[in-house]
PDB file of C-alpha atoms in Angstrom:
ATOM      1  CA  MET G   1      28.454  -0.775  -8.309  1.00  0.00           C
ATOM      2  CA  ILE G   2      24.966  -0.263  -7.156  1.00  0.00           C
ATOM      3  CA  GLN G   3      23.610   3.238  -7.941  1.00  0.00           C
ATOM      4  CA  VAL G   4      21.170   4.554  -5.184  1.00  0.00           C
ATOM      5  CA  TYR G   5      18.800   7.403  -5.050  1.00  0.00           C
ATOM      6  CA  ILE G   6      17.333   8.687  -1.798  1.00  0.00           C
ATOM      7  CA  ILE G   7      13.955  10.794  -1.544  1.00  0.00           C
ATOM      8  CA  ASP G   8      13.126  11.872   1.853  1.00  0.00           C
ATOM      9  CA  ASP G   9      11.598  15.165   3.123  1.00  0.00           C
ATOM     10  CA  HIS G  10      14.219  15.396   6.031  1.00  0.00           C
ATOM     11  CA  GLN G  11      17.619  16.303   4.838  1.00  0.00           C
ATOM     12  CA  LEU G  12      18.907  14.940   8.229  1.00  0.00           C
ATOM     13  CA  ILE G  13      17.942  11.337   7.068  1.00  0.00           C
ATOM     14  CA  ILE G  14      19.531  11.736   3.742  1.00  0.00           C
ATOM     15  CA  ASP G  15      22.803  13.083   5.218  1.00  0.00           C
ATOM     16  CA  ALA G  16      22.786  10.012   7.682  1.00  0.00           C
ATOM     17  CA  ILE G  17      22.222   7.529   5.031  1.00  0.00           C
ATOM     18  CA  GLN G  18      24.940   9.247   2.713  1.00  0.00           C
ATOM     19  CA  GLN G  19      27.368   9.221   5.521  1.00  0.00           C
ATOM     20  CA  HIS G  20      26.839   5.673   6.207  1.00  0.00           C
ATOM     21  CA  LEU G  21      27.101   4.344   2.693  1.00  0.00           C
ATOM     22  CA  GLU G  22      30.011   6.698   1.691  1.00  0.00           C
ATOM     23  CA  PRO G  23      32.814   4.227   2.771  1.00  0.00           C
ATOM     24  CA  ILE G  24      31.048   1.257   1.251  1.00  0.00           C
ATOM     25  CA  ALA G  25      32.694   0.287  -1.963  1.00  0.00           C
ATOM     26  CA  ASP G  26      30.010  -1.365  -4.043  1.00  0.00           C
ATOM     27  CA  ILE G  27      27.190   1.288  -3.237  1.00  0.00           C
ATOM     28  CA  ASN G  28      27.109   4.812  -4.628  1.00  0.00           C
ATOM     29  CA  VAL G  29      24.494   7.473  -3.844  1.00  0.00           C
ATOM     30  CA  MET G  30      24.017   9.063  -7.188  1.00  0.00           C
ATOM     31  CA  GLY G  31      21.612  11.539  -6.046  1.00  0.00           C
ATOM     32  CA  SER G  32      18.824  12.778  -3.513  1.00  0.00           C
ATOM     33  CA  ASN G  33      16.091  15.113  -3.156  1.00  0.00           C
ATOM     34  CA  THR G  34      13.778  16.520  -0.152  1.00  0.00           C
ATOM     35  CA  SER G  35      11.103  17.261  -2.792  1.00  0.00           C
ATOM     36  CA  PRO G  36       9.228  14.094  -3.658  1.00  0.00           C
ATOM     37  CA  SER G  37       7.822  15.529  -7.061  1.00  0.00           C
ATOM     38  CA  LEU G  38      11.381  16.544  -8.046  1.00  0.00           C
ATOM     39  CA  GLY G  39      12.849  13.458  -6.918  1.00  0.00           C
ATOM     40  CA  VAL G  40      10.348  11.358  -8.846  1.00  0.00           C
ATOM     41  CA  GLN G  41      11.354  13.147 -12.015  1.00  0.00           C
ATOM     42  CA  GLU G  42      15.023  12.788 -11.440  1.00  0.00           C
ATOM     43  CA  VAL G  43      14.389   8.990 -10.825  1.00  0.00           C
ATOM     44  CA  GLU G  44      12.505   8.598 -14.048  1.00  0.00           C
ATOM     45  CA  VAL G  45      15.545  10.158 -16.019  1.00  0.00           C
ATOM     46  CA  SER G  46      18.366   8.521 -13.956  1.00  0.00           C
ATOM     47  CA  GLN G  47      16.705   5.187 -13.266  1.00  0.00           C
ATOM     48  CA  PRO G  48      18.903   4.146 -10.133  1.00  0.00           C
ATOM     49  CA  ASP G  49      19.337   0.427  -9.295  1.00  0.00           C
ATOM     50  CA  VAL G  50      17.699   1.001  -5.739  1.00  0.00           C
ATOM     51  CA  LEU G  51      15.476   3.838  -4.758  1.00  0.00           C
ATOM     52  CA  LEU G  52      15.204   4.486  -0.904  1.00  0.00           C
ATOM     53  CA  LEU G  53      11.863   6.313  -0.522  1.00  0.00           C
ATOM     54  CA  ASP G  54      10.176   7.847   2.545  1.00  0.00           C
ATOM     55  CA  ILE G  55       6.461   6.925   2.709  1.00  0.00           C
ATOM     56  CA  SER G  56       5.353   9.926   4.764  1.00  0.00           C
ATOM     57  CA  MET G  57       5.825  13.196   3.040  1.00  0.00           C
ATOM     58  CA  PRO G  58       3.543  16.196   2.978  1.00  0.00           C
ATOM     59  CA  GLU G  59       3.972  17.064  -0.553  1.00  0.00           C
ATOM     60  CA  MET G  60       3.303  13.695  -2.041  1.00  0.00           C
ATOM     61  CA  ASN G  61       3.234  10.434   0.018  1.00  0.00           C
ATOM     62  CA  GLY G  62       5.438   7.389  -0.972  1.00  0.00           C
ATOM     63  CA  LEU G  63       2.520   5.284  -2.298  1.00  0.00           C
ATOM     64  CA  VAL G  64       1.747   8.117  -4.995  1.00  0.00           C
ATOM     65  CA  CYS G  65       5.463   8.267  -5.736  1.00  0.00           C
ATOM     66  CA  MET G  66       5.759   4.671  -6.318  1.00  0.00           C
ATOM     67  CA  ASN G  67       2.697   4.551  -8.622  1.00  0.00           C
ATOM     68  CA  THR G  68       4.054   7.457 -10.564  1.00  0.00           C
ATOM     69  CA  ILE G  69       7.400   5.758 -10.956  1.00  0.00           C
ATOM     70  CA  PHE G  70       6.004   2.370 -11.793  1.00  0.00           C
ATOM     71  CA  SER G  71       3.828   3.840 -14.476  1.00  0.00           C
ATOM     72  CA  LYS G  72       7.008   4.782 -16.349  1.00  0.00           C
ATOM     73  CA  ASN G  73       9.371   1.960 -15.122  1.00  0.00           C
ATOM     74  CA  PRO G  74       7.535  -1.034 -13.577  1.00  0.00           C
ATOM     75  CA  GLN G  75      10.950  -2.674 -12.799  1.00  0.00           C
ATOM     76  CA  GLN G  76      12.272   0.084 -10.461  1.00  0.00           C
ATOM     77  CA  LYS G  77      13.403  -1.487  -7.195  1.00  0.00           C
ATOM     78  CA  ILE G  78      12.094   0.534  -4.266  1.00  0.00           C
ATOM     79  CA  ILE G  79      12.852   0.232  -0.621  1.00  0.00           C
ATOM     80  CA  ILE G  80      10.386   2.152   1.702  1.00  0.00           C
ATOM     81  CA  LEU G  81      11.871   4.030   4.621  1.00  0.00           C
ATOM     82  CA  SER G  82       9.117   4.752   7.333  1.00  0.00           C
ATOM     83  CA  THR G  83       8.381   5.671  11.022  1.00  0.00           C
ATOM     84  CA  HIS G  84       5.213   3.575  10.620  1.00  0.00           C
ATOM     85  CA  GLN G  85       4.897  -0.068  11.661  1.00  0.00           C
ATOM     86  CA  GLU G  86       1.197  -0.387  11.189  1.00  0.00           C
ATOM     87  CA  ILE G  87       0.608  -3.612   9.368  1.00  0.00           C
ATOM     88  CA  SER G  88      -2.036  -1.843   7.002  1.00  0.00           C
ATOM     89  CA  ILE G  89       0.639   0.654   5.713  1.00  0.00           C
ATOM     90  CA  ILE G  90       3.270  -2.069   5.303  1.00  0.00           C
ATOM     91  CA  LYS G  91       0.894  -4.356   3.323  1.00  0.00           C
ATOM     92  CA  LYS G  92      -0.171  -1.447   1.098  1.00  0.00           C
ATOM     93  CA  ALA G  93       3.287  -0.431   0.373  1.00  0.00           C
ATOM     94  CA  LEU G  94       4.237  -4.180  -0.509  1.00  0.00           C
ATOM     95  CA  LYS G  95       1.148  -4.530  -2.516  1.00  0.00           C
ATOM     96  CA  VAL G  96       1.821  -1.471  -4.719  1.00  0.00           C
ATOM     97  CA  GLY G  97       5.384  -3.080  -5.448  1.00  0.00           C
ATOM     98  CA  ALA G  98       7.974  -1.975  -2.831  1.00  0.00           C
ATOM     99  CA  ARG G  99      10.740  -4.504  -2.701  1.00  0.00           C
ATOM    100  CA  GLY G 100      11.708  -3.729   0.798  1.00  0.00           C
ATOM    101  CA  TYR G 101      10.309  -1.944   3.986  1.00  0.00           C
ATOM    102  CA  ILE G 102      12.730  -0.391   6.645  1.00  0.00           C
ATOM    103  CA  SER G 103      11.521   1.099   9.748  1.00  0.00           C
ATOM    104  CA  LYS G 104      13.443   4.258  10.707  1.00  0.00           C
ATOM    105  CA  SER G 105      13.581   2.976  14.188  1.00  0.00           C
ATOM    106  CA  THR G 106      15.806   0.254  12.974  1.00  0.00           C
ATOM    107  CA  GLY G 107      19.637   0.710  13.078  1.00  0.00           C
ATOM    108  CA  ILE G 108      21.155   2.353  10.113  1.00  0.00           C
ATOM    109  CA  HIS G 109      23.518  -0.689   9.736  1.00  0.00           C
ATOM    110  CA  VAL G 110      20.733  -2.685   7.837  1.00  0.00           C
ATOM    111  CA  ILE G 111      20.540  -0.043   4.917  1.00  0.00           C
ATOM    112  CA  ASP G 112      23.428  -1.583   2.928  1.00  0.00           C
ATOM    113  CA  GLN G 113      22.171  -5.207   3.532  1.00  0.00           C
ATOM    114  CA  ALA G 114      18.751  -4.102   2.257  1.00  0.00           C
ATOM    115  CA  ILE G 115      20.156  -2.409  -0.796  1.00  0.00           C
ATOM    116  CA  ARG G 116      22.224  -5.375  -1.647  1.00  0.00           C
ATOM    117  CA  GLN G 117      19.268  -7.811  -1.017  1.00  0.00           C
ATOM    118  CA  VAL G 118      16.757  -5.856  -3.061  1.00  0.00           C
ATOM    119  CA  HIS G 119      19.295  -5.193  -5.826  1.00  0.00           C
ATOM    120  CA  SER G 120      19.854  -9.083  -6.177  1.00  0.00           C
ATOM    121  CA  GLY G 121      16.215  -9.589  -6.782  1.00  0.00           C
ATOM    122  CA  GLU G 122      15.086 -10.538  -3.128  1.00  0.00           C
ATOM    123  CA  LYS G 123      12.882  -8.629  -0.843  1.00  0.00           C
ATOM    124  CA  TYR G 124      13.913  -7.108   2.383  1.00  0.00           C
ATOM    125  CA  VAL G 125      11.608  -6.328   5.418  1.00  0.00           C
ATOM    126  CA  GLY G 126      13.818  -7.115   8.404  1.00  0.00           C
ATOM    127  CA  ASN G 127      12.970  -9.237  11.506  1.00  0.00           C
ATOM    128  CA  ALA G 128      10.551  -6.631  13.225  1.00  0.00           C
ATOM    129  CA  ILE G 129       8.344  -6.110  10.087  1.00  0.00           C
ATOM    130  CA  THR G 130       8.368 -10.089   9.371  1.00  0.00           C
ATOM    131  CA  GLU G 131       7.011 -10.640  12.878  1.00  0.00           C
ATOM    132  CA  LEU G 132       4.235  -8.123  12.247  1.00  0.00           C
ATOM    133  CA  ILE G 133       3.329  -9.738   9.045  1.00  0.00           C
ATOM    134  CA  LEU G 134       3.277 -13.215  10.434  1.00  0.00           C
ATOM    135  CA  ALA G 135       1.198 -12.094  13.307  1.00  0.00           C
ATOM    136  CA  ASP G 136      -1.244 -10.454  11.074  1.00  0.00           C
ATOM    137  CA  PHE G 137      -1.387 -13.596   8.806  1.00  0.00           C
ATOM    138  CA  LYS G 138      -1.986 -15.706  12.004  1.00  0.00           C
ATOM    139  CA  ALA G 139      -4.914 -13.410  12.929  1.00  0.00           C
ATOM    140  CA  GLU G 140      -6.467 -13.724   9.470  1.00  0.00           C
ATOM    141  CA  ARG G 141      -6.357 -17.536   9.717  1.00  0.00           C
ATOM    142  CA  LYS G 142      -8.277 -17.770  12.788  1.00  0.00           C
ATOM    143  CA  PRO G 143     -11.438 -19.742  12.395  1.00  0.00           C
ATOM    144  CA  ALA G 144     -14.683 -17.713  12.199  1.00  0.00           C
ATOM    145  CA  THR G 145     -16.890 -17.451  15.237  1.00  0.00           C
ATOM    146  CA  THR G 146     -20.680 -17.343  15.424  1.00  0.00           C
ATOM    147  CA  SER G 147     -20.533 -13.423  15.225  1.00  0.00           C
ATOM    148  CA  TYR G 148     -18.507 -13.645  11.984  1.00  0.00           C
ATOM    149  CA  ILE G 149     -20.885 -15.218   9.581  1.00  0.00           C
ATOM    150  CA  ILE G 150     -20.832 -14.329   5.946  1.00  0.00           C
ATOM    151  CA  PRO G 151     -24.065 -12.960   4.943  1.00  0.00           C
ATOM    152  CA  THR G 152     -26.084 -14.836   2.295  1.00  0.00           C
ATOM    153  CA  LEU G 153     -26.900 -12.527  -0.566  1.00  0.00           C
ATOM    154  CA  THR G 154     -29.326 -12.700  -3.531  1.00  0.00           C
ATOM    155  CA  ASN G 155     -27.955 -12.365  -6.972  1.00  0.00           C
ATOM    156  CA  ARG G 156     -29.731  -8.863  -7.234  1.00  0.00           C
ATOM    157  CA  GLU G 157     -28.111  -7.824  -3.862  1.00  0.00           C
ATOM    158  CA  LYS G 158     -24.753  -8.813  -5.159  1.00  0.00           C
ATOM    159  CA  GLU G 159     -25.225  -6.766  -8.362  1.00  0.00           C
ATOM    160  CA  VAL G 160     -26.207  -3.749  -6.272  1.00  0.00           C
ATOM    161  CA  LEU G 161     -23.316  -4.298  -3.802  1.00  0.00           C
ATOM    162  CA  LYS G 162     -20.735  -4.367  -6.726  1.00  0.00           C
ATOM    163  CA  LEU G 163     -22.077  -1.138  -8.137  1.00  0.00           C
ATOM    164  CA  ILE G 164     -22.089   0.577  -4.730  1.00  0.00           C
ATOM    165  CA  ALA G 165     -18.384  -0.391  -4.477  1.00  0.00           C
ATOM    166  CA  GLU G 166     -17.747   1.088  -7.827  1.00  0.00           C
ATOM    167  CA  GLU G 167     -19.194   4.339  -6.467  1.00  0.00           C
ATOM    168  CA  ALA G 168     -22.310   4.343  -8.632  1.00  0.00           C
ATOM    169  CA  THR G 169     -25.225   6.671  -7.471  1.00  0.00           C
ATOM    170  CA  THR G 170     -28.769   5.316  -6.669  1.00  0.00           C
ATOM    171  CA  GLU G 171     -29.935   6.831 -10.014  1.00  0.00           C
ATOM    172  CA  GLU G 172     -27.053   5.060 -12.020  1.00  0.00           C
ATOM    173  CA  ILE G 173     -27.826   1.909 -10.332  1.00  0.00           C
ATOM    174  CA  SER G 174     -31.435   2.138 -11.233  1.00  0.00           C
ATOM    175  CA  GLN G 175     -30.661   2.844 -14.832  1.00  0.00           C
ATOM    176  CA  MET G 176     -28.140   0.050 -15.159  1.00  0.00           C
ATOM    177  CA  LEU G 177     -30.294  -2.585 -13.555  1.00  0.00           C
ATOM    178  CA  CYS G 178     -33.477  -1.492 -14.873  1.00  0.00           C
ATOM    179  CA  ILE G 179     -35.102  -1.127 -11.391  1.00  0.00           C
ATOM    180  CA  SER G 180     -36.720   1.840  -9.632  1.00  0.00           C
ATOM    181  CA  LYS G 181     -34.561   4.021  -7.169  1.00  0.00           C
ATOM    182  CA  ASN G 182     -36.888   3.064  -4.398  1.00  0.00           C
ATOM    183  CA  THR G 183     -35.943  -0.630  -5.142  1.00  0.00           C
ATOM    184  CA  VAL G 184     -32.223   0.253  -5.136  1.00  0.00           C
ATOM    185  CA  GLU G 185     -32.481   1.971  -1.760  1.00  0.00           C
ATOM    186  CA  THR G 186     -34.416  -1.055  -0.237  1.00  0.00           C
ATOM    187  CA  HIS G 187     -31.640  -3.221  -1.539  1.00  0.00           C
ATOM    188  CA  ARG G 188     -28.962  -0.908   0.056  1.00  0.00           C
ATOM    189  CA  LYS G 189     -30.833  -0.855   3.293  1.00  0.00           C
ATOM    190  CA  ASN G 190     -31.222  -4.718   3.337  1.00  0.00           C
ATOM    191  CA  LEU G 191     -27.368  -4.956   2.663  1.00  0.00           C
ATOM    192  CA  ILE G 192     -26.427  -2.653   5.494  1.00  0.00           C
ATOM    193  CA  SER G 193     -28.729  -4.689   7.832  1.00  0.00           C
ATOM    194  CA  LYS G 194     -27.220  -7.955   6.720  1.00  0.00           C
ATOM    195  CA  PHE G 195     -23.574  -6.756   7.088  1.00  0.00           C
ATOM    196  CA  GLN G 196     -24.587  -4.930  10.447  1.00  0.00           C
ATOM    197  CA  VAL G 197     -22.826  -1.736   9.332  1.00  0.00           C
ATOM    198  CA  ARG G 198     -23.977   1.861   9.424  1.00  0.00           C
ATOM    199  CA  ASN G 199     -23.594   2.975   5.900  1.00  0.00           C
ATOM    200  CA  SER G 200     -22.270   2.239   2.279  1.00  0.00           C
ATOM    201  CA  VAL G 201     -18.633   2.831   3.357  1.00  0.00           C
ATOM    202  CA  GLY G 202     -18.947   0.370   6.064  1.00  0.00           C
ATOM    203  CA  LEU G 203     -20.921  -1.854   3.743  1.00  0.00           C
ATOM    204  CA  VAL G 204     -18.108  -1.967   1.105  1.00  0.00           C
ATOM    205  CA  LYS G 205     -15.393  -2.386   3.731  1.00  0.00           C
ATOM    206  CA  SER G 206     -17.005  -5.453   5.291  1.00  0.00           C
ATOM    207  CA  ALA G 207     -17.757  -7.011   2.015  1.00  0.00           C
ATOM    208  CA  ILE G 208     -13.946  -6.749   1.101  1.00  0.00           C
ATOM    209  CA  GLU G 209     -13.083  -8.307   4.631  1.00  0.00           C
ATOM    210  CA  PHE G 210     -15.512 -11.123   3.905  1.00  0.00           C
ATOM    211  CA  GLY G 211     -13.996 -11.668   0.456  1.00  0.00           C
ATOM    212  CA  ILE G 212     -17.381 -10.877  -1.336  1.00  0.00           C
ATOM    213  CA  LEU G 213     -15.608  -7.993  -3.186  1.00  0.00           C
ATOM    214  CA  SER G 214     -11.926  -8.249  -4.199  1.00  0.00           C
TER     215      SER G 214
END
């Protein structure tokens, strides 16, 4: 029998899932909690076969919960429950290690299918989420236009950029690279100009998008 635990800050969601799964012979809801912090503690002890985890909770979001759980049990199988269908959130959840992602707008009938699929070692995202992922992949594969040209950087600019991404201060970069603070700021301004952004945050974001920073 597949042992399932549910963490969701809405008791109504938990009750609906339990009511749906109760008559299913091969799946048992071994526990649940509306408190993510308490739920995570119970999961660490009970180690269910599959955890159904809400991603949007005020006390602790699902991504933080997953990181906490995986630090103790990297093999824990987790299915995200979410009202969000933004591709960035979906990709973050899957990157952190979720084995499944279910939109709460989907019919509850998919829950048992997803649980069985994830328990067997497969992943489950459903047709709607699959279409979003494929659409995003196709968008990323579009050929670059003349306005999307990767800036050419000097070796020193690459060094400064890497340290900026690591949140080093101007003074720290100056000391690490044995250059003056004025020189660091000159490199920073040149990088911002080359990437056509407004500040260091935009600089790092663009560098990641261009694949210059991983």
